[in-house]
Amino acid sequence: MEDKTLICRDCGQEFVFTAGEQEFYAQRGFQNEPSRCRDCRDSRRSSGGGDRGAREMFDAICAECGKETKVPFRPRLDKPVYCSECFAQR
């Protein structure tokens, strides 16, 4: 594999899709080449994905410390839910 020069669909700038990145994509089974440069991908990721909108959050009680928290999934009674601090310690 050789480095490829691609055009970012958001900013229109050229960026390099390196041979190493191509190998990584192939190992993961990704079919498509990236369509955005690193800066635009990072910007899109940090803004919540662009057109996906706001993520719905659900109220929960931490199974470890008992603190009220919000989680991005609907809690189930058969699975414990942890606040971010307790989750980080696990």
Short mmCIF file of C-alpha atoms in Angstrom, two decimals, residues 19-56:
data_model
loop_
_atom_site.label_atom_id
_atom_site.label_comp_id
_atom_site.label_asym_id
_atom_site.label_seq_id
_atom_site.Cartn_x
_atom_site.Cartn_y
_atom_site.Cartn_z
CA ALA A 19 -0.33 3.35 4.15
CA GLY A 20 -0.46 2.69 7.91
CA GLU A 21 -3.97 4.12 8.14
CA GLN A 22 -5.02 2.06 5.13
CA GLU A 23 -3.68 -1.07 6.83
CA PHE A 24 -5.58 -0.18 10.02
CA TYR A 25 -8.81 0.30 8.03
CA ALA A 26 -8.28 -3.06 6.28
CA GLN A 27 -7.67 -4.86 9.61
CA ARG A 28 -10.90 -3.42 11.00
CA GLY A 29 -12.85 -4.38 7.87
CA PHE A 30 -13.70 -0.79 6.94
CA GLN A 31 -14.86 -0.63 3.33
CA ASN A 32 -14.68 3.13 2.69
CA GLU A 33 -11.78 5.55 2.75
CA PRO A 34 -12.10 8.53 5.13
CA SER A 35 -13.92 11.46 3.57
CA ARG A 36 -12.79 14.08 6.11
CA CYS A 37 -9.36 15.31 7.17
CA ARG A 38 -8.19 14.76 10.76
CA ASP A 39 -9.14 18.31 11.87
CA CYS A 40 -12.68 18.02 10.47
CA ARG A 41 -13.14 14.53 11.96
CA ASP A 42 -11.97 15.77 15.37
CA SER A 43 -14.20 18.85 15.13
CA ARG A 44 -17.21 16.76 14.13
CA ARG A 45 -16.56 14.26 16.92
CA SER A 46 -16.23 16.96 19.59
CA SER A 47 -19.43 18.67 18.45
CA GLY A 48 -21.48 15.51 18.89
CA GLY A 49 -21.43 14.22 15.35
CA GLY A 50 -22.87 17.04 13.33
CA ASP A 51 -26.37 16.12 12.17
CA ARG A 52 -27.07 13.46 14.81
CA GLY A 53 -28.53 16.03 17.18
CA ALA A 54 -28.49 16.00 20.96
CA ARG A 55 -28.14 12.65 22.67
CA GLU A 56 -31.05 11.62 24.86
#
